Coordinates of C-alpha atoms in Angstrom, one line a residue:
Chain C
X1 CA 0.0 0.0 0.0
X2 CA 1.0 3.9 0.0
X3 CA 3.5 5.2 2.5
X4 CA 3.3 8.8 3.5
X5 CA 6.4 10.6 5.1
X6 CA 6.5 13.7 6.9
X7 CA 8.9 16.2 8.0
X8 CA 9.8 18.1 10.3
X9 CA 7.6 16.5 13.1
X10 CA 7.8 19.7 14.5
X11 CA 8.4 23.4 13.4
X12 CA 8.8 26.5 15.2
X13 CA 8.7 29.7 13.3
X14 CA 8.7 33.7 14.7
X15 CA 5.0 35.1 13.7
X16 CA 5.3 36.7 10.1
X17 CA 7.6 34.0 8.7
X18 CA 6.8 31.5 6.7
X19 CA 6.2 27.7 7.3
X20 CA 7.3 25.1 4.8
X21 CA 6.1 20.7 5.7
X22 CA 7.4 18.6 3.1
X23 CA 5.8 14.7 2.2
X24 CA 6.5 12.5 0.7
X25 CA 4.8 9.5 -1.0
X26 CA 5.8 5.7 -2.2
X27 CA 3.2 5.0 -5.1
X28 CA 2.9 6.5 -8.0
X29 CA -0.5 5.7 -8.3
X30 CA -1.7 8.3 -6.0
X31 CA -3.4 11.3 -7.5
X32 CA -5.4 13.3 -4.6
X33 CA -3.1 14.7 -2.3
X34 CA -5.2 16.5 1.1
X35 CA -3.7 18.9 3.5
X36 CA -5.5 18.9 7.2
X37 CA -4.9 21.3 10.1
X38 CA -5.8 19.7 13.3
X39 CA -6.3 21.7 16.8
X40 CA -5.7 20.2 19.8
X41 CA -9.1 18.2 20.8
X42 CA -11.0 18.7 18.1
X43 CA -11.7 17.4 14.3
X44 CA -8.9 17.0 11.2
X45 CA -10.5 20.1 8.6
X46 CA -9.5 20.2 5.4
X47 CA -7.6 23.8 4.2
X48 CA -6.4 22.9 1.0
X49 CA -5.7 19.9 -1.2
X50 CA -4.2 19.4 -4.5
X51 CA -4.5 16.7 -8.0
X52 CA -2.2 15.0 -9.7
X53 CA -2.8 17.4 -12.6
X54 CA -1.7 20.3 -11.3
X55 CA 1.6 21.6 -10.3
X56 CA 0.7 24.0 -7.7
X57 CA -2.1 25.4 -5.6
X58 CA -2.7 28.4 -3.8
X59 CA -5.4 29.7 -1.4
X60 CA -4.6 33.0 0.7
X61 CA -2.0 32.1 2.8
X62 CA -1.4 28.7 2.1
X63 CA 0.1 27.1 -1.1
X64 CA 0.4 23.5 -2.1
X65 CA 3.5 22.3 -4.4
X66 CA 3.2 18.6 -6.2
X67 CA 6.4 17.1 -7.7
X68 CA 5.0 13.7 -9.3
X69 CA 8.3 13.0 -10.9
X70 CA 9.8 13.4 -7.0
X71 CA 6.9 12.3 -5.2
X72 CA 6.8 14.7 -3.1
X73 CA 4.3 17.1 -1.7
X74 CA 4.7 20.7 0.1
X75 CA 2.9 23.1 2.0
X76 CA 3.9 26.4 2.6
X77 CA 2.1 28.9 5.1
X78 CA 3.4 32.6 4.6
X79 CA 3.1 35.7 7.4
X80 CA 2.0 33.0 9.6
X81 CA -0.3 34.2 13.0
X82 CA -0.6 32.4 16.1
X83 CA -3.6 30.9 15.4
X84 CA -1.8 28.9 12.6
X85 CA -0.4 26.6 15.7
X86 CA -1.9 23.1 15.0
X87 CA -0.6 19.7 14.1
X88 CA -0.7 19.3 10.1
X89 CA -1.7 16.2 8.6
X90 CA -0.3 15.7 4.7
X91 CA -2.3 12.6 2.8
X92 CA -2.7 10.8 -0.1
X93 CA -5.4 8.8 -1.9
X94 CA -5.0 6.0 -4.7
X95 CA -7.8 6.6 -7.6
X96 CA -7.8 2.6 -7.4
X97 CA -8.7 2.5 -3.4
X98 CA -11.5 4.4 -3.7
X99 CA -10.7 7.2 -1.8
X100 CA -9.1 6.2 1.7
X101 CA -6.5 8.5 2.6
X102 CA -3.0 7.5 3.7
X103 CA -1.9 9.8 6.4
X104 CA 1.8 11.2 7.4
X105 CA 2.4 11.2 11.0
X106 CA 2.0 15.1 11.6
X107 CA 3.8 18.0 11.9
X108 CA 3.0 20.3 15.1
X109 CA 3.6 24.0 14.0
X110 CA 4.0 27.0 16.6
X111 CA 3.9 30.2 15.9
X112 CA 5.4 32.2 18.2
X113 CA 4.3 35.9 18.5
Chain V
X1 CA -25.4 21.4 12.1
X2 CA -24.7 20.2 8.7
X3 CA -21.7 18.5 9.6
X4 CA -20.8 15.2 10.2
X5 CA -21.7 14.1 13.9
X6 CA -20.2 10.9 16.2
X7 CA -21.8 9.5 19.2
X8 CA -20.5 9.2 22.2
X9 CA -17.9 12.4 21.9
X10 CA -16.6 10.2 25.0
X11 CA -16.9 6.7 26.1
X12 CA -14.7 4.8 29.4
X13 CA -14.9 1.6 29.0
X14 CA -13.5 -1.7 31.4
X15 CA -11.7 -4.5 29.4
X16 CA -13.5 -6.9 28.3
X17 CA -17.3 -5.2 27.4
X18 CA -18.7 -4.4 24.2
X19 CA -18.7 -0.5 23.1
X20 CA -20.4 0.5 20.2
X21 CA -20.3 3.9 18.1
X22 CA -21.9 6.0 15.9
X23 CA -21.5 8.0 12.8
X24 CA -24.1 10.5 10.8
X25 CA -22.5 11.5 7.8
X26 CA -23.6 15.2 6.0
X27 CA -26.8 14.0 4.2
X28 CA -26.0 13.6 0.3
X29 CA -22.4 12.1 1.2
X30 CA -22.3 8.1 -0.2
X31 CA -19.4 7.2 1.0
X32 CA -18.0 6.8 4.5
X33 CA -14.7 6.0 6.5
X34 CA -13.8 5.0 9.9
X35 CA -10.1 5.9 11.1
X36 CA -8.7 5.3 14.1
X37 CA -5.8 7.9 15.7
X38 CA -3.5 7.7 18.6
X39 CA -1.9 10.1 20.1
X40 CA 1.0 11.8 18.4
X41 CA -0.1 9.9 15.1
X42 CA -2.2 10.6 11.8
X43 CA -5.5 8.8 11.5
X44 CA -5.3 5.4 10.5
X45 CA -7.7 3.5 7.8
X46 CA -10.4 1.1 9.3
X47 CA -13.2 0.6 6.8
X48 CA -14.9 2.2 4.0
X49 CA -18.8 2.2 3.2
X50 CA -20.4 2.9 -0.5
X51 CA -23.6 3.8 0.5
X52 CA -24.8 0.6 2.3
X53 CA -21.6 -1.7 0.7
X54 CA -18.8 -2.3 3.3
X55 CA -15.9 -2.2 0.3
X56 CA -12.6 -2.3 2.0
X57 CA -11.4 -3.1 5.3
X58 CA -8.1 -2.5 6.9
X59 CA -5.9 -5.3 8.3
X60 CA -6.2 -2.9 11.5
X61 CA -10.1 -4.3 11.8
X62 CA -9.7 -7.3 13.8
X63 CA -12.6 -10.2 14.5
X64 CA -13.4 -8.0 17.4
X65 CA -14.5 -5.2 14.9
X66 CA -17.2 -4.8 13.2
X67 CA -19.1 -1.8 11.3
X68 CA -22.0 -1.5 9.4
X69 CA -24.1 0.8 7.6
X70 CA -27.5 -0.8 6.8
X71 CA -30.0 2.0 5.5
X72 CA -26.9 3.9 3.7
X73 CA -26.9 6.5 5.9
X74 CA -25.5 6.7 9.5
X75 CA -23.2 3.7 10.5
X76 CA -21.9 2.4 13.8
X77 CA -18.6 0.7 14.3
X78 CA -18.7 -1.9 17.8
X79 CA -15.8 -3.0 19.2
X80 CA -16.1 -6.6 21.0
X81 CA -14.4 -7.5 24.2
X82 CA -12.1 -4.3 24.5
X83 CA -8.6 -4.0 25.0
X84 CA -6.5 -1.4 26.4
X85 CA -4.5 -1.2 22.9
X86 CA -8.3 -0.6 21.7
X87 CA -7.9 2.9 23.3
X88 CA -7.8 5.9 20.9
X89 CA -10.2 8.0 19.0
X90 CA -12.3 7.1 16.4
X91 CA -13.0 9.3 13.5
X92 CA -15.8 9.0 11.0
X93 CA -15.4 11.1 7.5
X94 CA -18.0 11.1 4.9
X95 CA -17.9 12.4 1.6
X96 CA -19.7 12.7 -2.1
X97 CA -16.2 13.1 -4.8
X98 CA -12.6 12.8 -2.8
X99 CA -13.0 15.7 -0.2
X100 CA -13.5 13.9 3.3
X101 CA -15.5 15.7 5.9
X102 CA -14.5 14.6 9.3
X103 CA -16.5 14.1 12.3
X104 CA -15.4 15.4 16.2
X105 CA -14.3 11.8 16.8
X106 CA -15.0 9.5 19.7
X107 CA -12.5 9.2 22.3
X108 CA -12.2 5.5 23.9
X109 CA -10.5 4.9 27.0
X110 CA -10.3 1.1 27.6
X111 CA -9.5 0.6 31.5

């Protein structure tokens, strides 16, 4: 099956920097590739995802970079706020599987003020 | 609430008894998932449902798990004869193309 990698498993960064979390992913089958942010105690929510027909995705803040030739996966948070401090979740789903997701194992971001 | 909803948002349980959960997916969603996260970990893969279909289960869903989802709409996931490895949270997801909607999760503590 897929095997998602994340790093760093943790990241500090001075409020108004940016944030970078890099995946990684083992099969090249995989073509949906979900970002989550996660706050402590409560539900994984979606804040931006990205397909395997695009190079690169950007909402606000946040951008998404795919390398399918790499496989490997980026999100990058600029002039980060406080209230960006959560654990980040990168994942991937096979077409084939029907849509389970294969989670990395988190990255917890602070942003210090 | 539009969302997707789990029942219990809590349940403490002794080894050994029976615990049983429950998931209501957002209304027009025809598929839904089960994961299981510990802490310090991303959610894990338990099962998948296509409207009332069980299609896939994970190698994580031992004898003592089962889930079903009989009118296509909410499901429940029991657990038989708990252990304490049993303890983590559950999440439920739901969704109609590939973006999953997650629930709050239940949290198990197996004593």
């Amino acid at each position: 099956g897929e095997n998602v990698e994340q790093h760093p498993s943790t990241l500090s960064v001075q409020e108004g920097d940016s944030a970078v979390i890099k995946c990684t992913y083992s099969d090249s089958a995989s073509n949906y590739f979900p970002w989550y942010k996660q706050e402590l105690g409560k539900r994984p929510q979606l804040i931006i995802d990205i397909r395997s027909n695009v190079g690169e995705k950007k909402d606000q803040r946040i951008a998404v970079t795919l390398n399918k030739t790499a496989k490997h996966f980026s999100l990058h948070i600029t002039e980060t706020q406080p209230e960006d401090s959560a654990v980040y979740f990168c994942a991937a789903s096979i077409g084939s599987t029907l849509g389970r997701l294969y989670f990395g194992r988190g990255t917890q971001l602070t942003v210090w003020p | 609430d539009t969302g997707v909803s789990q029942n219990p948002r809590h349940k403490i349980t002794k080894r050994g008894q029976n615990v049983t959960f429950r998931c209501d997916p957002i209304s027009e969603h025809n598929r839904l998932y089960w994961y299981r996260q510990t802490l310090g970990q991303g959610p894990e893969f338990l099962t998948y449902f296509q409207n009332e279909a069980q299609l896939e289960k994970s190698r994580l869903l031992s004898d003592r798990f089962s889930a079903e989802r009989p009118k296509g709409s909410f499901s429940t996931l029991e657990i038989q004869r708990t252990e304490q490895g049993d303890s983590a949270m559950y999440l439920c997801a739901s969704t109609l193309n590939n973006e999953q909607f997650f629930g709050p999760g239940t949290r198990l503590t197996v004593l």
